Coordinates of C-alpha atoms in Angstrom, one line a residue:
M1 CA 6.1 36.0 45.6
I2 CA 7.5 37.5 42.4
S3 CA 9.3 40.8 42.6
S4 CA 7.6 42.5 39.7
P5 CA 5.8 41.8 36.4
T6 CA 8.4 41.6 33.7
I7 CA 6.2 41.3 30.5
N8 CA 7.0 43.6 27.6
L9 CA 3.9 43.4 25.4
D10 CA 6.0 44.2 22.3
D11 CA 8.0 41.0 22.8
Y12 CA 4.8 39.0 22.2
A13 CA 3.1 41.0 19.4
V14 CA 0.5 42.2 21.8
S15 CA -0.6 45.8 21.7
P16 CA -2.0 47.9 24.7
V17 CA -4.3 49.5 22.1
H18 CA -5.3 46.6 19.8
G19 CA -4.5 43.6 22.1
F20 CA -4.0 40.4 20.0
L21 CA -5.2 42.1 16.8
P22 CA -2.4 43.4 14.5
T23 CA -1.1 46.8 15.2
G24 CA -2.3 47.9 11.7
L25 CA -5.2 46.7 9.6
P26 CA -4.6 43.3 7.9
L27 CA -3.5 43.4 4.3
Q28 CA -6.5 43.5 2.0
A29 CA -4.5 41.8 -0.8
L30 CA -1.0 40.5 -1.4
P31 CA 1.0 43.2 -3.3
H32 CA 3.0 41.0 -5.6
G33 CA 1.2 40.1 -8.9
Y34 CA 2.6 36.6 -8.6
Y35 CA -0.2 35.8 -6.1
A36 CA -3.0 37.2 -8.3
P37 CA -4.4 33.7 -8.9
W38 CA -5.0 33.3 -5.1
E39 CA -6.5 36.8 -4.7
K40 CA -8.8 36.4 -7.7
L41 CA -10.1 33.1 -6.5
V42 CA -10.7 34.0 -2.9
T43 CA -12.9 36.9 -3.9
Q44 CA -15.1 34.5 -5.9
L45 CA -15.2 31.8 -3.2
P46 CA -18.9 32.2 -2.1
N47 CA -20.2 32.0 -5.7
L48 CA -17.9 29.1 -6.6
I49 CA -19.0 27.1 -3.5
R50 CA -22.7 27.7 -4.3
A51 CA -22.1 26.7 -7.9
G52 CA -20.3 23.5 -6.9
Q53 CA -17.2 24.6 -8.8
I54 CA -14.7 25.4 -6.1
R55 CA -12.8 22.1 -6.1
K56 CA -12.3 22.3 -9.9
L57 CA -11.1 25.9 -9.8
I58 CA -8.7 25.1 -6.9
D59 CA -7.4 22.1 -8.8
D60 CA -6.6 24.4 -11.7
L61 CA -4.4 26.7 -9.6
P62 CA -0.7 26.7 -10.1
V63 CA 1.6 25.5 -7.3
L64 CA 2.9 28.9 -6.1
E65 CA 6.1 29.3 -4.2
T66 CA 6.4 31.4 -1.0
T67 CA 9.5 33.3 -2.2
W68 CA 7.7 36.6 -2.9
L69 CA 6.1 36.9 0.6
R70 CA 8.3 39.6 2.2
S71 CA 6.6 40.7 5.4
E72 CA 4.7 39.1 8.3
A73 CA 1.6 40.9 7.1
E74 CA 2.0 39.2 3.7
F75 CA 2.5 35.8 5.4
R76 CA -0.6 36.3 7.4
R77 CA -2.7 37.3 4.4
A78 CA -1.4 34.2 2.5
Y79 CA -2.2 32.0 5.5
S80 CA -5.7 33.3 5.7
I81 CA -6.4 32.8 2.0
L82 CA -5.1 29.2 2.0
S83 CA -7.1 28.5 5.2
F84 CA -10.2 29.5 3.3
F85 CA -9.2 27.4 0.3
T86 CA -8.5 24.4 2.5
H87 CA -11.8 24.3 4.2
A88 CA -13.7 25.2 1.0
Y89 CA -12.0 22.3 -0.8
V90 CA -12.6 19.8 2.0
W91 CA -16.2 20.8 2.8
G92 CA -17.4 22.4 -0.4
G93 CA -19.1 19.4 -1.9
E94 CA -21.7 16.7 -1.4
R95 CA -19.1 14.7 0.4
P96 CA -15.9 15.9 2.2
Q97 CA -12.7 15.6 0.3
E98 CA -10.0 14.0 2.3
T99 CA -7.1 14.9 0.0
L100 CA -5.8 18.4 -0.5
P101 CA -4.0 19.1 -3.8
P102 CA -0.4 20.3 -3.9
C103 CA -1.4 23.8 -5.0
I104 CA -2.8 24.2 -1.5
S105 CA -0.7 21.8 0.6
K106 CA 2.7 22.8 -0.5
P107 CA 2.6 26.6 0.1
F108 CA 0.3 26.2 3.0
L109 CA 2.6 23.9 4.9
E110 CA 5.6 26.3 4.2
I111 CA 3.6 29.4 5.4
S112 CA 2.3 27.6 8.4
R113 CA 5.9 26.6 9.4
H114 CA 7.0 30.2 9.1
L115 CA 4.1 31.4 11.3
E116 CA 4.3 28.4 13.7
L117 CA 0.6 27.6 13.1
P118 CA -1.2 24.5 11.9
P119 CA -2.3 24.5 8.2
C120 CA -6.0 24.9 8.8
A121 CA -8.6 27.5 9.4
T122 CA -7.7 28.8 12.8
Y123 CA -9.2 31.7 14.7
A124 CA -6.3 33.8 13.6
A125 CA -7.0 33.1 9.9
L126 CA -10.7 33.6 10.1
T127 CA -10.8 36.5 12.6
L128 CA -7.6 38.2 13.7
W129 CA -6.2 38.6 10.2
N130 CA -9.4 38.7 8.2
Y131 CA -11.0 42.1 8.7
T132 CA -10.9 45.7 7.6
S133 CA -12.5 48.8 9.1
T134 CA -13.7 52.3 8.2
T135 CA -11.3 53.5 10.9
E136 CA -8.0 52.2 11.9
T137 CA -8.0 53.7 15.3
D138 CA -11.2 52.3 16.8
L139 CA -12.1 48.7 16.1
T140 CA -14.6 48.3 18.9
E141 CA -17.7 49.0 16.8
P142 CA -18.8 46.0 14.7
D143 CA -20.9 48.2 12.4
H144 CA -17.6 49.7 11.2
L145 CA -16.0 46.4 10.5
S146 CA -16.1 44.0 7.5
V147 CA -14.4 40.8 6.5
L148 CA -11.8 40.3 3.7
S149 CA -12.7 36.7 2.9
S150 CA -15.8 34.7 3.3
F151 CA -17.2 31.2 2.7
T152 CA -20.8 32.2 2.2
G153 CA -20.7 35.9 1.3
T154 CA -23.6 36.5 3.8
K155 CA -24.0 39.3 6.3
D156 CA -24.5 36.6 8.9
E157 CA -21.0 35.2 8.4
E158 CA -19.5 38.6 8.4
W159 CA -21.3 39.6 11.6
F160 CA -20.2 36.4 13.3
M161 CA -16.6 37.3 12.5
V162 CA -16.6 41.0 13.3
I163 CA -18.3 40.5 16.6
S164 CA -15.2 38.6 17.6
V165 CA -13.0 41.3 16.3
A166 CA -14.8 43.9 18.3
I167 CA -14.5 41.8 21.4
E168 CA -10.8 41.5 20.8
A169 CA -10.5 45.2 20.3
K170 CA -12.5 46.1 23.4
G171 CA -10.7 43.5 25.5
A172 CA -7.3 45.0 24.5
R173 CA -7.5 47.7 27.1
L174 CA -7.9 45.0 29.8
V175 CA -4.5 43.5 29.0
P176 CA -2.3 46.3 30.5
L177 CA -4.9 46.6 33.3
M178 CA -4.3 43.0 34.2
L179 CA -0.5 43.5 34.3
D180 CA -1.1 46.5 36.5
A181 CA -3.2 44.3 38.8
I182 CA -0.5 41.7 39.0
A183 CA 2.0 44.5 40.0
A184 CA -0.5 45.7 42.6
A185 CA -0.8 42.2 44.0
T186 CA 3.0 41.9 44.1
A187 CA 3.2 45.2 46.0
Q188 CA 0.4 44.0 48.3
D189 CA -1.4 47.2 47.3
V190 CA -5.0 46.2 48.3
P191 CA -6.8 49.5 47.4
R192 CA -5.2 49.6 44.0
L193 CA -5.8 46.0 43.2
T194 CA -9.4 46.3 44.4
A195 CA -10.0 49.3 42.1
L196 CA -8.4 47.5 39.1
L197 CA -10.5 44.4 39.6
C198 CA -13.6 46.6 39.6
R199 CA -12.5 48.1 36.3
F200 CA -11.8 44.6 35.0
T201 CA -15.3 43.5 35.9
D202 CA -16.8 46.5 34.1
G203 CA -14.7 45.6 31.0
L204 CA -16.0 42.1 31.0
G205 CA -19.5 43.3 31.2
D206 CA -18.9 45.4 28.1
L207 CA -17.6 42.3 26.3
T208 CA -20.7 40.3 27.2
R209 CA -22.9 43.1 25.8
T210 CA -20.9 43.0 22.6
L211 CA -21.2 39.2 22.4
N212 CA -24.9 39.5 22.8
R213 CA -25.1 41.8 19.7
M214 CA -24.5 38.6 17.7
Y215 CA -28.3 38.2 17.4
E216 CA -28.6 41.5 15.5
H217 CA -27.4 40.2 12.1
N218 CA -26.6 36.5 12.4
Q219 CA -29.5 34.2 11.8
P220 CA -29.2 30.7 13.4
H221 CA -30.3 28.7 10.3
V222 CA -27.7 30.5 8.2
F223 CA -25.0 30.0 10.7
F224 CA -25.8 26.3 11.3
H225 CA -26.4 25.2 7.7
Q226 CA -24.3 27.5 5.6
L227 CA -21.3 28.6 7.7
R228 CA -20.7 26.1 10.4
P229 CA -19.8 23.2 8.1
F230 CA -16.9 25.1 6.8
L231 CA -15.5 25.8 10.3
A232 CA -15.2 22.1 11.0
G233 CA -11.7 20.6 11.4
S234 CA -10.5 17.2 10.5
K235 CA -10.1 15.8 14.0
N236 CA -12.7 13.6 15.5
M237 CA -14.8 14.0 12.4
T238 CA -15.6 10.4 11.5
A239 CA -19.3 11.1 11.7
A240 CA -19.0 14.0 9.3
G241 CA -17.0 12.0 6.8
L242 CA -13.3 12.3 7.6
P243 CA -12.3 9.1 9.6
N244 CA -8.6 9.6 8.8
G245 CA -8.4 13.4 8.7
V246 CA -7.0 15.1 5.6
F247 CA -4.1 14.0 3.4
Y248 CA -1.9 17.0 2.5
D249 CA -0.5 16.0 -0.9
V250 CA 2.7 17.8 -1.7
G251 CA 3.2 16.1 -5.1
R252 CA 5.0 13.1 -6.5
G253 CA 2.9 10.8 -4.3
E254 CA 4.3 12.4 -1.2
G255 CA 2.4 13.9 1.8
E256 CA 1.0 13.2 5.2
W257 CA -2.3 12.7 6.9
H258 CA -3.2 15.3 9.4
Q259 CA -6.0 15.8 11.9
Y260 CA -6.7 19.3 13.1
S261 CA -9.3 21.1 15.2
G262 CA -11.5 23.6 13.3
G263 CA -11.8 27.3 13.8
S264 CA -13.0 28.0 17.3
N265 CA -13.2 31.0 19.7
A266 CA -11.4 28.7 22.2
Q267 CA -8.3 29.7 20.2
S268 CA -8.7 33.3 21.3
S269 CA -5.7 34.3 23.4
L270 CA -7.7 37.1 25.0
I271 CA -10.2 34.7 26.7
Q272 CA -7.4 32.4 28.0
T273 CA -5.6 35.6 29.3
F274 CA -8.7 36.2 31.5
D275 CA -8.5 32.7 32.9
I276 CA -4.8 33.0 33.7
F277 CA -5.2 36.4 35.3
L278 CA -8.1 35.2 37.6
G279 CA -6.4 31.9 38.4
V280 CA -9.1 29.8 36.7
S281 CA -7.8 26.3 36.1
H282 CA -9.6 24.2 33.5
S283 CA -9.4 20.4 33.2
A284 CA -10.3 18.1 30.4
T285 CA -13.7 16.4 31.2
G286 CA -16.5 15.0 29.2
G287 CA -14.7 12.1 27.6
T288 CA -11.5 11.4 25.7
S289 CA -12.7 13.6 22.8
M290 CA -11.7 16.6 24.8
K291 CA -8.2 15.4 25.5
S292 CA -5.2 15.8 23.3
S293 CA -1.9 14.0 24.2
G294 CA -3.0 14.0 27.9
T295 CA -3.6 17.8 28.0
S296 CA -6.9 19.6 28.2
Y297 CA -8.6 20.8 25.1
I298 CA -8.1 24.4 26.2
Q299 CA -4.4 23.8 26.6
D300 CA -4.3 22.2 23.1
M301 CA -6.0 25.3 21.6
R302 CA -2.8 27.3 22.3
N303 CA -1.2 25.3 19.5
Y304 CA -3.6 27.0 17.2
M305 CA -2.7 30.5 18.3
P306 CA 0.0 32.8 16.8
A307 CA 3.3 31.7 18.4
P308 CA 4.0 35.0 20.1
H309 CA 0.6 35.0 21.7
K310 CA 1.1 31.4 22.9
R311 CA 4.4 32.5 24.5
F312 CA 2.6 35.5 26.1
L313 CA 0.2 33.1 27.8
E314 CA 3.1 31.0 29.1
A315 CA 4.8 34.1 30.5
L316 CA 1.6 35.4 32.1
S317 CA 1.1 32.0 33.7
A318 CA 4.5 32.3 35.4
L319 CA 3.6 35.8 36.8
S320 CA -0.1 35.4 37.7
N321 CA -0.6 36.0 41.4
V322 CA -3.9 37.8 41.9
R323 CA -5.9 34.9 43.2
S324 CA -3.2 33.6 45.5
F325 CA -2.9 37.1 47.0
V326 CA -6.6 37.5 47.3
M327 CA -6.8 34.2 49.2
T328 CA -4.5 35.7 51.9
T329 CA -7.1 38.4 52.7
A330 CA -10.0 38.0 55.0
A331 CA -13.3 36.5 53.8
G332 CA -15.8 39.2 53.0
S333 CA -13.1 41.9 52.5
S334 CA -13.6 44.4 49.7
L335 CA -10.8 42.8 47.8
R336 CA -12.4 39.4 47.9
E337 CA -15.7 40.9 46.9
A338 CA -14.0 42.6 43.9
Y339 CA -12.3 39.4 42.9
N340 CA -15.4 37.4 43.1
A341 CA -17.3 39.9 41.1
A342 CA -14.7 39.6 38.4
V343 CA -15.0 35.8 38.4
M344 CA -18.7 36.0 38.1
A345 CA -18.4 38.5 35.3
L346 CA -16.4 36.0 33.3
T347 CA -18.9 33.3 34.3
S348 CA -21.7 35.5 32.9
F349 CA -19.7 35.9 29.6
R350 CA -19.6 32.1 29.4
D351 CA -23.2 31.8 30.2
A352 CA -24.0 34.1 27.4
H353 CA -21.9 31.9 25.1
I354 CA -23.7 28.8 26.2
Q355 CA -27.1 30.4 25.5
M356 CA -25.8 31.4 22.1
V357 CA -24.6 27.9 21.3
S358 CA -28.1 26.6 22.2
R359 CA -29.8 29.0 19.8
Y360 CA -27.3 28.7 16.9
I361 CA -26.4 25.0 17.1
I362 CA -28.6 22.9 19.4
L363 CA -32.0 24.1 18.3
P364 CA -31.2 24.0 14.5
A365 CA -29.7 20.5 14.9
R366 CA -32.8 19.4 16.8
N367 CA -35.1 20.8 14.2
C368 CA -33.4 18.7 11.5
P369 CA -35.1 15.3 11.8
P370 CA -32.6 12.4 11.7
R371 CA -32.9 10.4 8.5
E372 CA -31.0 7.6 6.7
T373 CA -28.2 9.0 4.6
K374 CA -28.6 8.5 0.9
A375 CA -25.8 8.5 -1.7
T376 CA -27.0 11.9 -2.9
D377 CA -27.2 13.6 0.5
T378 CA -24.7 16.1 1.6
V379 CA -22.5 15.0 4.5
N380 CA -20.9 17.6 6.7
L381 CA -20.8 18.8 10.3
A382 CA -24.4 20.1 10.1
T383 CA -25.9 16.9 8.7
A384 CA -23.9 14.8 11.2
S385 CA -25.2 16.9 14.0
A386 CA -28.7 16.4 12.8
Q387 CA -28.3 12.6 13.3
V388 CA -28.3 13.0 17.1
D389 CA -31.5 11.7 18.6
G390 CA -33.3 13.4 21.4
L391 CA -31.1 16.5 21.3
S392 CA -31.6 19.1 23.9
E393 CA -29.3 21.5 25.8
S394 CA -29.3 19.2 28.8
N395 CA -28.7 16.1 26.8
A396 CA -26.4 17.0 23.9
T397 CA -23.4 14.8 24.6
G398 CA -23.5 13.5 21.1
L399 CA -23.2 16.9 19.5
Y400 CA -19.6 18.0 18.7
G401 CA -18.0 21.4 18.1
T402 CA -15.9 22.4 15.2
G403 CA -12.9 21.4 17.2
G404 CA -14.1 17.9 17.8
T405 CA -15.2 18.5 21.5
S406 CA -18.4 17.2 23.1
L407 CA -19.9 20.6 22.9
I408 CA -22.3 21.3 25.7
P409 CA -20.6 19.2 28.4
F410 CA -17.3 21.0 27.5
L411 CA -18.9 24.5 27.6
K412 CA -20.8 23.9 30.9
N413 CA -17.7 22.4 32.5
T414 CA -15.7 25.5 31.5
R415 CA -18.4 27.8 32.9
D416 CA -18.7 25.8 36.1
T417 CA -14.9 25.7 36.6
T418 CA -14.8 29.5 36.2
K419 CA -17.5 30.0 38.8
S420 CA -15.8 27.7 41.3
A421 CA -12.8 30.0 41.3
T422 CA -14.7 32.3 43.7
C423 CA -13.4 32.4 47.2

């Protein structure tokens, strides 16, 4: 057994107050005037997408250098802007565009290398680094939050994003609690570990209640038809019109094809932290679409997280000992009951997510009657989803998530694996 937890949150850009969110509010705009063309265009994004002009306006952008990006906050802002440009360019037309112009590809690839992130719309780009607040000290109330950039300009999209920000903010206080619990397990301090697990369970319940606030301002038809197509990646997207992924053109005929998963809450380091803490071990099931280089989809999602956060998960995995210690205690003990309650609270969170997916994705897809695609029909993730026959929550193996996973089988397997961690 380990001697003591040795994680310093500062080493991993994790805050005991804000968790995986930045310690300060994300930059609302890049300060150097050199990047004014980016800032001007991103504010007009929803209108240009609706008008069918976004590709032309992006094509007209100059190829900007990254020289004038000075701080990590500036790199993050630039990364978020170019993520929105990328997915607007690829999905903002009647047909997906499989080639990105150099004005996006060249700076985006450089910025992504600096941040150790893939050049696509990750959870970090869309959520962690894309909000502002009426107060910098309390980010737990979604009514006080708003987004910096948007594909649709709708309240629905904004609410979808800020609910995740609020969950991240509320979950932040659980991070030091989990480290304290690991220390208690190391010291074999049963009363303290039991109390900490009870507090952890209460915290997860609060996150589930926040998640369920999604229904307040996010309409399923708006999410499915207007927003979700822009969240799609370029991996396993043949049915949506990208059989080869996307070619990142850097000029002079040079570039490479890439296939990336789309923005997904599976890229939240907070949720994976819960799994590691409780000793929940997920496996890739439901077909090869959920496997990436022999590793599970959830493991692959770490490659879409900010690099310090990914390293935090690796460090936490090496220390996590709560479940193994709980297993040494008697069945029916207060500690086991507290641990099992925590596992079931995480299971309930995932149940709430499955119910949400049913309402926001499965039902809208089922209500779109399949039809033969005509040359003038829009092709994207929403229209591809609508081509699945006999779609229901219990039989939705043909419906894929933005990351290219077989959606419902993956989510149910994740939920069931969580539940099976009880002892």
